[in-house]
Amino acid sequence: NAGVTQTPKFQVLKTGQSMTLQCAQDMNHNSMYWYRQDPGMGLRLIYYSASEGTTDKGEVPNGYNVSRLNKREFSLRLESAAPSQTSVYFCASSPSWRSEAFFGQGTRLTVV
Amino acid sequence: QQPVQSPQAVILREGEDAVINCSSSKALYSVHWYRQKHGEAPIFLMILLKGGEQKGHDKISASFNEKKQQSSLYLTASQLSYSGTYFCGTGTTSGTYKYIFGTGTRLKVLA
């Protein structure tokens, strides 16, 4: 049972480049989330998908887009990467809003 | 609107107890607690909902004081494996997916 799988695990981008972070879960969860974690800042919600076919903004959505491709997959896209987007990105999933969330292992993104 | 966690850091000896607090400036409906070890993903500990009971398993428990808009995590008889950073995530309404996380409490347990 893989749980939540994120790809890639590490990425270096140049300013202005675009990329998509992939996330897939095999637990048949309805809800999926994207967070970023910066030193001393804790976790901040970028976007979430309460259920398949829906997405909504979190705390810090600017500069990002998401796609809930199906129930299993939730991707995060950076259209034009900026150094301020250097961070560790975590994808998570949960059965519902009142359930525990399971996190992937994270993607360490550096924008130079 | 980020909840404030205290203390920011704590060092314990094995067997000692610790309390981590999470305070919000907004009325809360729910609180999640997670532990994260360095370089790893956060791991869920427990969730507390408004009107619910204090939760706990093994030597870790938590309380939720709705009137004071705060939650506390209690670690008793600490073990080396308890080391890590503890985060609270707060929700202000029923049905919300927008959990706002605190900046974390770094806990280190020494042998």
PDB file of C-alpha atoms in Angstrom:
ATOM      1  CA  ASN A   1       0.000   0.000   0.000  1.00  0.00           C
ATOM      2  CA  ALA A   2       1.830   3.083  -1.277  1.00  0.00           C
ATOM      3  CA  GLY A   3      -0.415   5.754   0.330  1.00  0.00           C
ATOM      4  CA  VAL A   4       0.354   9.185  -1.151  1.00  0.00           C
ATOM      5  CA  THR A   5       3.048   9.314  -3.826  1.00  0.00           C
ATOM      6  CA  GLN A   6       4.633  12.555  -5.021  1.00  0.00           C
ATOM      7  CA  THR A   7       6.913  13.041  -8.002  1.00  0.00           C
ATOM      8  CA  PRO A   8       9.526  14.332  -8.390  1.00  0.00           C
ATOM      9  CA  LYS A   9      11.244  14.263  -4.981  1.00  0.00           C
ATOM     10  CA  PHE A  10      13.742  17.006  -5.925  1.00  0.00           C
ATOM     11  CA  GLN A  11      13.689  19.681  -8.619  1.00  0.00           C
ATOM     12  CA  VAL A  12      15.731  22.718  -9.534  1.00  0.00           C
ATOM     13  CA  LEU A  13      14.129  25.278 -11.831  1.00  0.00           C
ATOM     14  CA  LYS A  14      15.298  28.505 -13.364  1.00  0.00           C
ATOM     15  CA  THR A  15      13.218  31.616 -12.834  1.00  0.00           C
ATOM     16  CA  GLY A  16      10.408  31.716 -15.377  1.00  0.00           C
ATOM     17  CA  GLN A  17      10.345  27.991 -16.089  1.00  0.00           C
ATOM     18  CA  SER A  18       7.189  25.993 -15.601  1.00  0.00           C
ATOM     19  CA  MET A  19       6.627  22.574 -14.110  1.00  0.00           C
ATOM     20  CA  THR A  20       3.959  20.281 -12.711  1.00  0.00           C
ATOM     21  CA  LEU A  21       4.187  18.432  -9.430  1.00  0.00           C
ATOM     22  CA  GLN A  22       2.349  15.135  -9.483  1.00  0.00           C
ATOM     23  CA  CYS A  23       0.467  13.507  -6.615  1.00  0.00           C
ATOM     24  CA  ALA A  24      -1.433  10.236  -6.520  1.00  0.00           C
ATOM     25  CA  GLN A  25      -3.170   8.402  -3.670  1.00  0.00           C
ATOM     26  CA  ASP A  26      -4.372   4.824  -3.570  1.00  0.00           C
ATOM     27  CA  MET A  27      -6.598   5.032  -0.493  1.00  0.00           C
ATOM     28  CA  ASN A  28      -9.795   6.033  -2.328  1.00  0.00           C
ATOM     29  CA  HIS A  29      -9.889   9.325  -0.435  1.00  0.00           C
ATOM     30  CA  ASN A  30     -12.274  12.042  -1.507  1.00  0.00           C
ATOM     31  CA  SER A  31     -10.176  15.039  -0.492  1.00  0.00           C
ATOM     32  CA  MET A  32      -6.705  16.084  -1.568  1.00  0.00           C
ATOM     33  CA  TYR A  33      -4.486  19.033  -0.654  1.00  0.00           C
ATOM     34  CA  TRP A  34      -1.322  20.848  -1.636  1.00  0.00           C
ATOM     35  CA  TYR A  35       0.764  22.541   1.060  1.00  0.00           C
ATOM     36  CA  ARG A  36       4.071  24.346   1.041  1.00  0.00           C
ATOM     37  CA  GLN A  37       6.441  24.357   3.982  1.00  0.00           C
ATOM     38  CA  ASP A  38       9.036  27.048   4.479  1.00  0.00           C
ATOM     39  CA  PRO A  39      11.488  27.205   7.400  1.00  0.00           C
ATOM     40  CA  GLY A  40       9.797  28.680  10.444  1.00  0.00           C
ATOM     41  CA  MET A  41       6.462  29.039   8.654  1.00  0.00           C
ATOM     42  CA  GLY A  42       4.816  25.693   9.213  1.00  0.00           C
ATOM     43  CA  LEU A  43       2.478  24.287   6.572  1.00  0.00           C
ATOM     44  CA  ARG A  44       0.468  26.632   4.371  1.00  0.00           C
ATOM     45  CA  LEU A  45      -2.424  25.445   2.220  1.00  0.00           C
ATOM     46  CA  ILE A  46      -2.092  26.309  -1.469  1.00  0.00           C
ATOM     47  CA  TYR A  47      -5.125  24.588  -2.968  1.00  0.00           C
ATOM     48  CA  TYR A  48      -7.433  21.777  -2.024  1.00  0.00           C
ATOM     49  CA  SER A  49      -9.958  19.519  -3.695  1.00  0.00           C
ATOM     50  CA  ALA A  50     -12.825  18.500  -1.447  1.00  0.00           C
ATOM     51  CA  SER A  51     -13.991  15.876  -3.927  1.00  0.00           C
ATOM     52  CA  GLU A  52     -13.358  14.766  -7.479  1.00  0.00           C
ATOM     53  CA  GLY A  53     -14.229  17.553  -9.889  1.00  0.00           C
ATOM     54  CA  THR A  54     -13.839  20.401  -7.406  1.00  0.00           C
ATOM     55  CA  THR A  55     -10.895  22.596  -6.470  1.00  0.00           C
ATOM     56  CA  ASP A  56     -10.619  25.666  -4.273  1.00  0.00           C
ATOM     57  CA  LYS A  57      -8.022  28.174  -3.135  1.00  0.00           C
ATOM     58  CA  GLY A  58      -6.224  27.931   0.160  1.00  0.00           C
ATOM     59  CA  GLU A  59      -4.109  30.495   1.998  1.00  0.00           C
ATOM     60  CA  VAL A  60      -1.419  31.078  -0.639  1.00  0.00           C
ATOM     61  CA  PRO A  61      -2.737  30.240  -4.138  1.00  0.00           C
ATOM     62  CA  ASN A  62      -1.027  33.009  -6.137  1.00  0.00           C
ATOM     63  CA  GLY A  63       1.368  31.674  -8.755  1.00  0.00           C
ATOM     64  CA  TYR A  64      -0.115  28.174  -8.742  1.00  0.00           C
ATOM     65  CA  ASN A  65      -2.781  26.200 -10.550  1.00  0.00           C
ATOM     66  CA  VAL A  66      -4.157  22.759  -9.814  1.00  0.00           C
ATOM     67  CA  SER A  67      -5.971  19.958 -11.593  1.00  0.00           C
ATOM     68  CA  ARG A  68      -7.939  17.143  -9.985  1.00  0.00           C
ATOM     69  CA  LEU A  69      -7.466  14.730 -12.833  1.00  0.00           C
ATOM     70  CA  ASN A  70      -9.519  11.955 -11.254  1.00  0.00           C
ATOM     71  CA  LYS A  71     -10.157  10.682  -7.744  1.00  0.00           C
ATOM     72  CA  ARG A  72      -6.581   9.436  -7.397  1.00  0.00           C
ATOM     73  CA  GLU A  73      -4.562  12.303  -8.844  1.00  0.00           C
ATOM     74  CA  PHE A  74      -4.124  15.958  -7.939  1.00  0.00           C
ATOM     75  CA  SER A  75      -1.418  17.975  -9.686  1.00  0.00           C
ATOM     76  CA  LEU A  76       0.095  21.365  -8.892  1.00  0.00           C
ATOM     77  CA  ARG A  77       1.443  23.572 -11.670  1.00  0.00           C
ATOM     78  CA  LEU A  78       3.841  26.478 -11.467  1.00  0.00           C
ATOM     79  CA  GLU A  79       3.412  28.469 -14.685  1.00  0.00           C
ATOM     80  CA  SER A  80       6.348  30.832 -14.232  1.00  0.00           C
ATOM     81  CA  ALA A  81       8.520  29.855 -11.293  1.00  0.00           C
ATOM     82  CA  ALA A  82       9.906  32.541  -8.991  1.00  0.00           C
ATOM     83  CA  PRO A  83      12.607  32.286  -6.288  1.00  0.00           C
ATOM     84  CA  SER A  84       9.873  32.943  -3.689  1.00  0.00           C
ATOM     85  CA  GLN A  85       8.413  29.565  -4.632  1.00  0.00           C
ATOM     86  CA  THR A  86      11.481  27.746  -3.353  1.00  0.00           C
ATOM     87  CA  SER A  87       9.997  25.462  -0.738  1.00  0.00           C
ATOM     88  CA  VAL A  88       9.094  21.909   0.215  1.00  0.00           C
ATOM     89  CA  TYR A  89       5.738  20.939  -1.264  1.00  0.00           C
ATOM     90  CA  PHE A  90       3.541  18.331   0.376  1.00  0.00           C
ATOM     91  CA  CYS A  91       0.520  16.640  -1.074  1.00  0.00           C
ATOM     92  CA  ALA A  92      -1.998  15.087   1.304  1.00  0.00           C
ATOM     93  CA  SER A  93      -5.273  13.214   1.141  1.00  0.00           C
ATOM     94  CA  SER A  94      -8.101  12.449   3.564  1.00  0.00           C
ATOM     95  CA  PRO A  95     -11.478  10.739   3.493  1.00  0.00           C
ATOM     96  CA  SER A  96     -13.223  13.951   4.565  1.00  0.00           C
ATOM     97  CA  TRP A  97     -12.690  17.319   6.254  1.00  0.00           C
ATOM     98  CA  ARG A  98     -12.940  15.781   9.701  1.00  0.00           C
ATOM     99  CA  SER A  99     -10.532  12.919   9.117  1.00  0.00           C
ATOM    100  CA  GLU A 100      -6.814  12.526   9.449  1.00  0.00           C
ATOM    101  CA  ALA A 101      -4.752  13.585   6.470  1.00  0.00           C
ATOM    102  CA  PHE A 102      -2.045  11.346   5.017  1.00  0.00           C
ATOM    103  CA  PHE A 103       0.954  13.169   3.589  1.00  0.00           C
ATOM    104  CA  GLY A 104       3.298  12.293   0.782  1.00  0.00           C
ATOM    105  CA  GLN A 105       7.069  12.458   1.273  1.00  0.00           C
ATOM    106  CA  GLY A 106       7.357  15.929  -0.233  1.00  0.00           C
ATOM    107  CA  THR A 107       8.998  17.595  -3.223  1.00  0.00           C
ATOM    108  CA  ARG A 108      11.968  19.859  -2.537  1.00  0.00           C
ATOM    109  CA  LEU A 109      11.833  22.623  -5.134  1.00  0.00           C
ATOM    110  CA  THR A 110      14.554  25.200  -5.635  1.00  0.00           C
ATOM    111  CA  VAL A 111      14.061  28.117  -8.032  1.00  0.00           C
ATOM    112  CA  VAL A 112      17.263  29.915  -9.003  1.00  0.00           C
TER     113      VAL A 112
ATOM    114  CA  GLN B   1      -4.622  34.459  11.736  1.00  0.00           C
ATOM    115  CA  GLN B   2      -2.008  31.745  12.130  1.00  0.00           C
ATOM    116  CA  PRO B   3      -2.416  29.984  15.487  1.00  0.00           C
ATOM    117  CA  VAL B   4       0.341  30.588  17.973  1.00  0.00           C
ATOM    118  CA  GLN B   5       2.114  27.575  19.422  1.00  0.00           C
ATOM    119  CA  SER B   6       4.018  27.609  22.686  1.00  0.00           C
ATOM    120  CA  PRO B   7       6.661  26.856  23.614  1.00  0.00           C
ATOM    121  CA  GLN B   8       8.615  27.227  20.377  1.00  0.00           C
ATOM    122  CA  ALA B   9      11.080  24.597  21.501  1.00  0.00           C
ATOM    123  CA  VAL B  10      11.514  22.248  24.438  1.00  0.00           C
ATOM    124  CA  ILE B  11      14.145  19.754  25.521  1.00  0.00           C
ATOM    125  CA  LEU B  12      13.199  16.852  27.772  1.00  0.00           C
ATOM    126  CA  ARG B  13      14.810  13.829  29.339  1.00  0.00           C
ATOM    127  CA  GLU B  14      13.237  10.445  28.708  1.00  0.00           C
ATOM    128  CA  GLY B  15      10.337   9.915  31.080  1.00  0.00           C
ATOM    129  CA  GLU B  16       9.528  13.605  31.532  1.00  0.00           C
ATOM    130  CA  ASP B  17       6.213  15.203  30.585  1.00  0.00           C
ATOM    131  CA  ALA B  18       5.522  18.067  28.183  1.00  0.00           C
ATOM    132  CA  VAL B  19       2.594  20.272  27.223  1.00  0.00           C
ATOM    133  CA  ILE B  20       2.322  22.046  23.877  1.00  0.00           C
ATOM    134  CA  ASN B  21      -0.259  24.771  23.464  1.00  0.00           C
ATOM    135  CA  CYS B  22      -2.022  26.079  20.367  1.00  0.00           C
ATOM    136  CA  SER B  23      -3.946  29.358  20.611  1.00  0.00           C
ATOM    137  CA  SER B  24      -6.082  31.025  17.986  1.00  0.00           C
ATOM    138  CA  SER B  25      -7.437  34.554  17.666  1.00  0.00           C
ATOM    139  CA  LYS B  26     -10.535  33.107  16.008  1.00  0.00           C
ATOM    140  CA  ALA B  27     -13.270  30.819  17.273  1.00  0.00           C
ATOM    141  CA  LEU B  28     -12.381  27.234  16.487  1.00  0.00           C
ATOM    142  CA  TYR B  29     -14.420  24.260  15.387  1.00  0.00           C
ATOM    143  CA  SER B  30     -11.651  21.712  15.033  1.00  0.00           C
ATOM    144  CA  VAL B  31      -7.989  21.134  15.774  1.00  0.00           C
ATOM    145  CA  HIS B  32      -5.600  18.621  14.216  1.00  0.00           C
ATOM    146  CA  TRP B  33      -2.281  17.648  15.722  1.00  0.00           C
ATOM    147  CA  TYR B  34       0.659  16.324  13.689  1.00  0.00           C
ATOM    148  CA  ARG B  35       4.248  15.332  14.410  1.00  0.00           C
ATOM    149  CA  GLN B  36       6.995  15.738  11.824  1.00  0.00           C
ATOM    150  CA  LYS B  37      10.506  14.359  12.018  1.00  0.00           C
ATOM    151  CA  HIS B  38      13.280  16.129  10.172  1.00  0.00           C
ATOM    152  CA  GLY B  39      13.134  15.489   6.439  1.00  0.00           C
ATOM    153  CA  GLU B  40       9.954  13.448   6.705  1.00  0.00           C
ATOM    154  CA  ALA B  41       6.247  13.952   6.113  1.00  0.00           C
ATOM    155  CA  PRO B  42       3.926  15.037   8.946  1.00  0.00           C
ATOM    156  CA  ILE B  43       2.179  12.187  10.721  1.00  0.00           C
ATOM    157  CA  PHE B  44      -1.335  12.564  12.104  1.00  0.00           C
ATOM    158  CA  LEU B  45      -1.740  12.289  15.890  1.00  0.00           C
ATOM    159  CA  MET B  46      -5.353  13.228  16.566  1.00  0.00           C
ATOM    160  CA  ILE B  47      -8.269  15.484  15.712  1.00  0.00           C
ATOM    161  CA  LEU B  48     -10.519  17.272  18.187  1.00  0.00           C
ATOM    162  CA  LEU B  49     -13.900  18.665  17.262  1.00  0.00           C
ATOM    163  CA  LYS B  50     -16.078  21.258  18.960  1.00  0.00           C
ATOM    164  CA  GLY B  51     -18.247  19.590  21.530  1.00  0.00           C
ATOM    165  CA  GLY B  52     -16.143  16.454  21.440  1.00  0.00           C
ATOM    166  CA  GLU B  53     -14.269  14.769  24.228  1.00  0.00           C
ATOM    167  CA  GLN B  54     -10.619  14.946  25.109  1.00  0.00           C
ATOM    168  CA  LYS B  55      -8.702  12.484  22.966  1.00  0.00           C
ATOM    169  CA  GLY B  56      -5.762  10.306  23.725  1.00  0.00           C
ATOM    170  CA  HIS B  57      -3.941   7.117  22.970  1.00  0.00           C
ATOM    171  CA  ASP B  58      -0.995   5.576  24.707  1.00  0.00           C
ATOM    172  CA  LYS B  59       0.834   8.425  26.441  1.00  0.00           C
ATOM    173  CA  ILE B  60      -0.270  11.248  24.128  1.00  0.00           C
ATOM    174  CA  SER B  61      -3.516  13.101  24.721  1.00  0.00           C
ATOM    175  CA  ALA B  62      -5.060  16.442  23.808  1.00  0.00           C
ATOM    176  CA  SER B  63      -7.722  18.817  24.999  1.00  0.00           C
ATOM    177  CA  PHE B  64      -9.776  21.476  23.228  1.00  0.00           C
ATOM    178  CA  ASN B  65     -11.057  24.515  25.103  1.00  0.00           C
ATOM    179  CA  GLU B  66     -13.555  26.141  22.759  1.00  0.00           C
ATOM    180  CA  LYS B  67     -14.150  29.166  24.974  1.00  0.00           C
ATOM    181  CA  LYS B  68     -10.455  29.960  25.201  1.00  0.00           C
ATOM    182  CA  GLN B  69      -9.939  29.131  21.502  1.00  0.00           C
ATOM    183  CA  GLN B  70      -7.047  26.869  22.304  1.00  0.00           C
ATOM    184  CA  SER B  71      -5.902  23.285  22.331  1.00  0.00           C
ATOM    185  CA  SER B  72      -3.178  21.556  24.313  1.00  0.00           C
ATOM    186  CA  LEU B  73      -1.199  18.423  23.517  1.00  0.00           C
ATOM    187  CA  TYR B  74       0.039  16.383  26.488  1.00  0.00           C
ATOM    188  CA  LEU B  75       3.019  14.061  26.202  1.00  0.00           C
ATOM    189  CA  THR B  76       3.574  11.938  29.275  1.00  0.00           C
ATOM    190  CA  ALA B  77       6.603   9.810  30.104  1.00  0.00           C
ATOM    191  CA  SER B  78       8.376  10.995  26.941  1.00  0.00           C
ATOM    192  CA  GLN B  79      10.214   8.515  24.772  1.00  0.00           C
ATOM    193  CA  LEU B  80      13.083   9.156  22.374  1.00  0.00           C
ATOM    194  CA  SER B  81      10.666   8.536  19.506  1.00  0.00           C
ATOM    195  CA  TYR B  82       8.637  11.592  20.532  1.00  0.00           C
ATOM    196  CA  SER B  83      11.341  13.919  19.217  1.00  0.00           C
ATOM    197  CA  GLY B  84      10.239  16.051  16.288  1.00  0.00           C
ATOM    198  CA  THR B  85       8.251  19.150  15.459  1.00  0.00           C
ATOM    199  CA  TYR B  86       4.612  19.266  16.517  1.00  0.00           C
ATOM    200  CA  PHE B  87       2.064  21.254  14.530  1.00  0.00           C
ATOM    201  CA  CYS B  88      -1.507  22.155  15.282  1.00  0.00           C
ATOM    202  CA  GLY B  89      -3.891  22.805  12.412  1.00  0.00           C
ATOM    203  CA  THR B  90      -7.040  24.770  13.181  1.00  0.00           C
ATOM    204  CA  GLY B  91     -10.394  24.908  11.446  1.00  0.00           C
ATOM    205  CA  THR B  92     -12.863  27.669  12.179  1.00  0.00           C
ATOM    206  CA  THR B  93     -16.077  26.174  10.810  1.00  0.00           C
ATOM    207  CA  SER B  94     -17.775  22.825  10.469  1.00  0.00           C
ATOM    208  CA  GLY B  95     -17.001  21.289   7.097  1.00  0.00           C
ATOM    209  CA  THR B  96     -13.930  23.405   6.431  1.00  0.00           C
ATOM    210  CA  TYR B  97     -10.980  21.997   4.525  1.00  0.00           C
ATOM    211  CA  LYS B  98      -8.926  25.134   5.157  1.00  0.00           C
ATOM    212  CA  TYR B  99      -6.843  24.147   8.122  1.00  0.00           C
ATOM    213  CA  ILE B 100      -4.408  26.849   9.195  1.00  0.00           C
ATOM    214  CA  PHE B 101      -1.255  25.465  10.776  1.00  0.00           C
ATOM    215  CA  GLY B 102       0.840  26.932  13.541  1.00  0.00           C
ATOM    216  CA  THR B 103       4.580  27.464  13.155  1.00  0.00           C
ATOM    217  CA  GLY B 104       5.384  24.371  15.172  1.00  0.00           C
ATOM    218  CA  THR B 105       6.993  23.344  18.459  1.00  0.00           C
ATOM    219  CA  ARG B 106      10.369  21.611  18.255  1.00  0.00           C
ATOM    220  CA  LEU B 107      10.636  18.883  20.874  1.00  0.00           C
ATOM    221  CA  LYS B 108      13.802  16.951  21.601  1.00  0.00           C
ATOM    222  CA  VAL B 109      13.919  14.045  24.006  1.00  0.00           C
ATOM    223  CA  LEU B 110      17.325  13.119  25.397  1.00  0.00           C
ATOM    224  CA  ALA B 111      18.337   9.743  26.795  1.00  0.00           C
TER     225      ALA B 111
END
